[in-house]
Amino acid sequence: MKNLFVGSALLAAALSMSACSTLRGAAIGGAGGAGVAAATGGSVEKGAAVGGTAGAVVGTVAD
């Protein structure tokens, strides 16, 4: 599980340098969703998927 968080953090950092708000939102949302799911005892994969989808929508609207 630690590798998932490290990978998510690296992905979020890499995409935050990108100009595309949709990808940046998806990466940040995915990492946040995985963290919340892990903290509450839920499925990390499902949390990352839901967070990534929500982040992409917010990134698209903000772009």
mmCIF file of N, CA and C in Angstrom:
data_model
loop_
_atom_site.group_PDB
_atom_site.id
_atom_site.type_symbol
_atom_site.label_atom_id
_atom_site.label_comp_id
_atom_site.label_asym_id
_atom_site.label_seq_id
_atom_site.Cartn_x
_atom_site.Cartn_y
_atom_site.Cartn_z
ATOM 1 N N MET A 1 0.833 -1.186 0.000
ATOM 2 C CA MET A 1 0.000 0.000 0.000
ATOM 3 C C MET A 1 0.876 1.247 0.000
ATOM 4 N N LYS A 2 2.035 1.170 0.650
ATOM 5 C CA LYS A 2 2.939 2.323 0.676
ATOM 6 C C LYS A 2 3.375 2.687 -0.733
ATOM 7 N N ASN A 3 3.625 1.676 -1.571
ATOM 8 C CA ASN A 3 4.041 1.940 -2.951
ATOM 9 C C ASN A 3 2.956 2.674 -3.730
ATOM 10 N N LEU A 4 1.688 2.371 -3.426
ATOM 11 C CA LEU A 4 0.582 3.047 -4.106
ATOM 12 C C LEU A 4 0.588 4.535 -3.783
ATOM 13 N N PHE A 5 0.801 4.865 -2.506
ATOM 14 C CA PHE A 5 0.833 6.274 -2.115
ATOM 15 C C PHE A 5 2.032 6.998 -2.713
ATOM 16 N N VAL A 6 3.185 6.346 -2.722
ATOM 17 C CA VAL A 6 4.373 6.964 -3.303
ATOM 18 C C VAL A 6 4.176 7.183 -4.795
ATOM 19 N N GLY A 7 3.630 6.180 -5.467
ATOM 20 C CA GLY A 7 3.369 6.309 -6.904
ATOM 21 C C GLY A 7 2.354 7.396 -7.202
ATOM 22 N N SER A 8 1.310 7.471 -6.380
ATOM 23 C CA SER A 8 0.301 8.515 -6.575
ATOM 24 C C SER A 8 0.888 9.902 -6.347
ATOM 25 N N ALA A 9 1.732 10.025 -5.342
ATOM 26 C CA ALA A 9 2.347 11.320 -5.062
ATOM 27 C C ALA A 9 3.270 11.742 -6.199
ATOM 28 N N LEU A 10 4.044 10.804 -6.733
ATOM 29 C CA LEU A 10 4.933 11.121 -7.845
ATOM 30 C C LEU A 10 4.133 11.491 -9.092
ATOM 31 N N LEU A 11 3.060 10.769 -9.336
ATOM 32 C CA LEU A 11 2.219 11.069 -10.494
ATOM 33 C C LEU A 11 1.581 12.450 -10.348
ATOM 34 N N ALA A 12 1.093 12.738 -9.167
ATOM 35 C CA ALA A 12 0.489 14.046 -8.936
ATOM 36 C C ALA A 12 1.507 15.163 -9.121
ATOM 37 N N ALA A 13 2.720 14.947 -8.643
ATOM 38 C CA ALA A 13 3.760 15.970 -8.791
ATOM 39 C C ALA A 13 4.126 16.167 -10.259
ATOM 40 N N ALA A 14 4.228 15.073 -10.989
ATOM 41 C CA ALA A 14 4.587 15.175 -12.404
ATOM 42 C C ALA A 14 3.490 15.863 -13.206
ATOM 43 N N LEU A 15 2.259 15.519 -12.913
ATOM 44 C CA LEU A 15 1.162 16.106 -13.671
ATOM 45 C C LEU A 15 0.863 17.537 -13.254
ATOM 46 N N SER A 16 1.271 17.910 -12.059
ATOM 47 C CA SER A 16 1.023 19.288 -11.639
ATOM 48 C C SER A 16 1.883 20.265 -12.429
ATOM 49 N N MET A 17 2.961 19.762 -13.013
ATOM 50 C CA MET A 17 3.798 20.612 -13.858
ATOM 51 C C MET A 17 3.195 20.768 -15.253
ATOM 52 N N SER A 18 2.248 19.925 -15.572
ATOM 53 C CA SER A 18 1.607 19.964 -16.874
ATOM 54 C C SER A 18 0.602 21.118 -16.922
ATOM 55 N N ALA A 19 0.305 21.577 -18.104
ATOM 56 C CA ALA A 19 -0.634 22.685 -18.264
ATOM 57 C C ALA A 19 -2.081 22.216 -18.270
ATOM 58 N N CYS A 20 -2.316 20.921 -18.359
ATOM 59 C CA CYS A 20 -3.673 20.400 -18.493
ATOM 60 C C CYS A 20 -4.338 20.236 -17.135
ATOM 61 N N SER A 21 -5.328 21.035 -16.868
ATOM 62 C CA SER A 21 -6.025 20.993 -15.585
ATOM 63 C C SER A 21 -6.787 19.686 -15.394
ATOM 64 N N THR A 22 -7.264 19.086 -16.478
ATOM 65 C CA THR A 22 -8.012 17.836 -16.360
ATOM 66 C C THR A 22 -7.127 16.724 -15.817
ATOM 67 N N LEU A 23 -5.941 16.569 -16.390
ATOM 68 C CA LEU A 23 -5.024 15.533 -15.909
ATOM 69 C C LEU A 23 -4.543 15.821 -14.499
ATOM 70 N N ARG A 24 -4.256 17.073 -14.223
ATOM 71 C CA ARG A 24 -3.805 17.452 -12.890
ATOM 72 C C ARG A 24 -4.898 17.173 -11.864
ATOM 73 N N GLY A 25 -6.140 17.529 -12.184
ATOM 74 C CA GLY A 25 -7.267 17.270 -11.287
ATOM 75 C C GLY A 25 -7.478 15.785 -11.055
ATOM 76 N N ALA A 26 -7.347 14.999 -12.115
ATOM 77 C CA ALA A 26 -7.520 13.557 -11.983
ATOM 78 C C ALA A 26 -6.441 12.946 -11.095
ATOM 79 N N ALA A 27 -5.214 13.398 -11.253
ATOM 80 C CA ALA A 27 -4.118 12.861 -10.440
ATOM 81 C C ALA A 27 -4.286 13.234 -8.971
ATOM 82 N N ILE A 28 -4.594 14.478 -8.713
ATOM 83 C CA ILE A 28 -4.768 14.928 -7.330
ATOM 84 C C ILE A 28 -5.991 14.250 -6.710
ATOM 85 N N GLY A 29 -7.082 14.176 -7.462
ATOM 86 C CA GLY A 29 -8.288 13.512 -6.963
ATOM 87 C C GLY A 29 -8.068 12.036 -6.693
ATOM 88 N N GLY A 30 -7.329 11.388 -7.574
ATOM 89 C CA GLY A 30 -7.033 9.964 -7.391
ATOM 90 C C GLY A 30 -6.204 9.709 -6.147
ATOM 91 N N ALA A 31 -5.193 10.527 -5.946
ATOM 92 C CA ALA A 31 -4.352 10.379 -4.752
ATOM 93 C C ALA A 31 -5.153 10.678 -3.490
ATOM 94 N N GLY A 32 -5.973 11.728 -3.545
ATOM 95 C CA GLY A 32 -6.798 12.067 -2.388
ATOM 96 C C GLY A 32 -7.834 10.997 -2.087
ATOM 97 N N GLY A 33 -8.463 10.483 -3.125
ATOM 98 C CA GLY A 33 -9.461 9.423 -2.942
ATOM 99 C C GLY A 33 -8.855 8.157 -2.363
ATOM 100 N N ALA A 34 -7.657 7.807 -2.815
ATOM 101 C CA ALA A 34 -6.981 6.633 -2.279
ATOM 102 C C ALA A 34 -6.624 6.835 -0.808
ATOM 103 N N GLY A 35 -6.175 8.033 -0.473
ATOM 104 C CA GLY A 35 -5.822 8.324 0.916
ATOM 105 C C GLY A 35 -7.019 8.276 1.839
ATOM 106 N N VAL A 36 -8.125 8.849 1.410
ATOM 107 C CA VAL A 36 -9.340 8.827 2.230
ATOM 108 C C VAL A 36 -9.846 7.401 2.404
ATOM 109 N N ALA A 37 -9.833 6.628 1.317
ATOM 110 C CA ALA A 37 -10.294 5.241 1.403
ATOM 111 C C ALA A 37 -9.409 4.423 2.341
ATOM 112 N N ALA A 38 -8.101 4.634 2.279
ATOM 113 C CA ALA A 38 -7.193 3.900 3.159
ATOM 114 C C ALA A 38 -7.407 4.294 4.612
ATOM 115 N N ALA A 39 -7.624 5.568 4.867
ATOM 116 C CA ALA A 39 -7.812 6.045 6.234
ATOM 117 C C ALA A 39 -9.127 5.556 6.835
ATOM 118 N N THR A 40 -10.138 5.365 5.999
ATOM 119 C CA THR A 40 -11.438 4.940 6.510
ATOM 120 C C THR A 40 -11.656 3.438 6.398
ATOM 121 N N GLY A 41 -10.669 2.716 5.890
ATOM 122 C CA GLY A 41 -10.781 1.263 5.789
ATOM 123 C C GLY A 41 -11.517 0.792 4.554
ATOM 124 N N GLY A 42 -11.695 1.650 3.586
ATOM 125 C CA GLY A 42 -12.378 1.283 2.348
ATOM 126 C C GLY A 42 -11.413 0.739 1.315
ATOM 127 N N SER A 43 -11.926 0.463 0.132
ATOM 128 C CA SER A 43 -11.114 -0.037 -0.971
ATOM 129 C C SER A 43 -10.310 1.116 -1.577
ATOM 130 N N VAL A 44 -8.995 0.977 -1.535
ATOM 131 C CA VAL A 44 -8.117 2.022 -2.053
ATOM 132 C C VAL A 44 -8.307 2.185 -3.555
ATOM 133 N N GLU A 45 -8.485 1.061 -4.258
ATOM 134 C CA GLU A 45 -8.664 1.131 -5.703
ATOM 135 C C GLU A 45 -9.939 1.880 -6.075
ATOM 136 N N LYS A 46 -11.028 1.581 -5.376
ATOM 137 C CA LYS A 46 -12.290 2.265 -5.660
ATOM 138 C C LYS A 46 -12.202 3.741 -5.273
ATOM 139 N N GLY A 47 -11.554 4.022 -4.163
ATOM 140 C CA GLY A 47 -11.383 5.415 -3.738
ATOM 141 C C GLY A 47 -10.588 6.219 -4.746
ATOM 142 N N ALA A 48 -9.532 5.601 -5.280
ATOM 143 C CA ALA A 48 -8.711 6.282 -6.279
ATOM 144 C C ALA A 48 -9.501 6.514 -7.560
ATOM 145 N N ALA A 49 -10.311 5.534 -7.946
ATOM 146 C CA ALA A 49 -11.106 5.677 -9.166
ATOM 147 C C ALA A 49 -12.147 6.786 -9.027
ATOM 148 N N VAL A 50 -12.844 6.797 -7.900
ATOM 149 C CA VAL A 50 -13.866 7.824 -7.687
ATOM 150 C C VAL A 50 -13.220 9.202 -7.570
ATOM 151 N N GLY A 51 -12.127 9.293 -6.810
ATOM 152 C CA GLY A 51 -11.428 10.573 -6.662
ATOM 153 C C GLY A 51 -10.856 11.072 -7.971
ATOM 154 N N GLY A 52 -10.316 10.168 -8.764
ATOM 155 C CA GLY A 52 -9.762 10.547 -10.062
ATOM 156 C C GLY A 52 -10.826 11.060 -11.011
ATOM 157 N N THR A 53 -11.980 10.412 -11.014
ATOM 158 C CA THR A 53 -13.081 10.856 -11.868
ATOM 159 C C THR A 53 -13.574 12.236 -11.446
ATOM 160 N N ALA A 54 -13.762 12.402 -10.144
ATOM 161 C CA ALA A 54 -14.230 13.700 -9.644
ATOM 162 C C ALA A 54 -13.204 14.800 -9.923
ATOM 163 N N GLY A 55 -11.925 14.478 -9.741
ATOM 164 C CA GLY A 55 -10.876 15.459 -10.003
ATOM 165 C C GLY A 55 -10.812 15.847 -11.473
ATOM 166 N N ALA A 56 -11.028 14.877 -12.357
ATOM 167 C CA ALA A 56 -11.012 15.183 -13.794
ATOM 168 C C ALA A 56 -12.159 16.110 -14.162
ATOM 169 N N VAL A 57 -13.316 15.877 -13.569
ATOM 170 C CA VAL A 57 -14.474 16.746 -13.854
ATOM 171 C C VAL A 57 -14.193 18.165 -13.368
ATOM 172 N N VAL A 58 -13.686 18.284 -12.153
ATOM 173 C CA VAL A 58 -13.373 19.611 -11.621
ATOM 174 C C VAL A 58 -12.296 20.297 -12.463
ATOM 175 N N GLY A 59 -11.274 19.532 -12.866
ATOM 176 C CA GLY A 59 -10.225 20.088 -13.706
ATOM 177 C C GLY A 59 -10.738 20.569 -15.045
ATOM 178 N N THR A 60 -11.686 19.828 -15.630
ATOM 179 C CA THR A 60 -12.273 20.215 -16.906
ATOM 180 C C THR A 60 -13.073 21.499 -16.771
ATOM 181 N N VAL A 61 -13.848 21.582 -15.702
ATOM 182 C CA VAL A 61 -14.670 22.777 -15.480
ATOM 183 C C VAL A 61 -13.778 23.983 -15.191
ATOM 184 N N ALA A 62 -12.721 23.784 -14.423
ATOM 185 C CA ALA A 62 -11.824 24.893 -14.059
ATOM 186 C C ALA A 62 -10.969 25.338 -15.227
ATOM 187 N N ASP A 63 -10.752 24.453 -16.180
ATOM 188 C CA ASP A 63 -9.913 24.767 -17.342
ATOM 189 C C ASP A 63 -10.638 25.658 -18.252
#
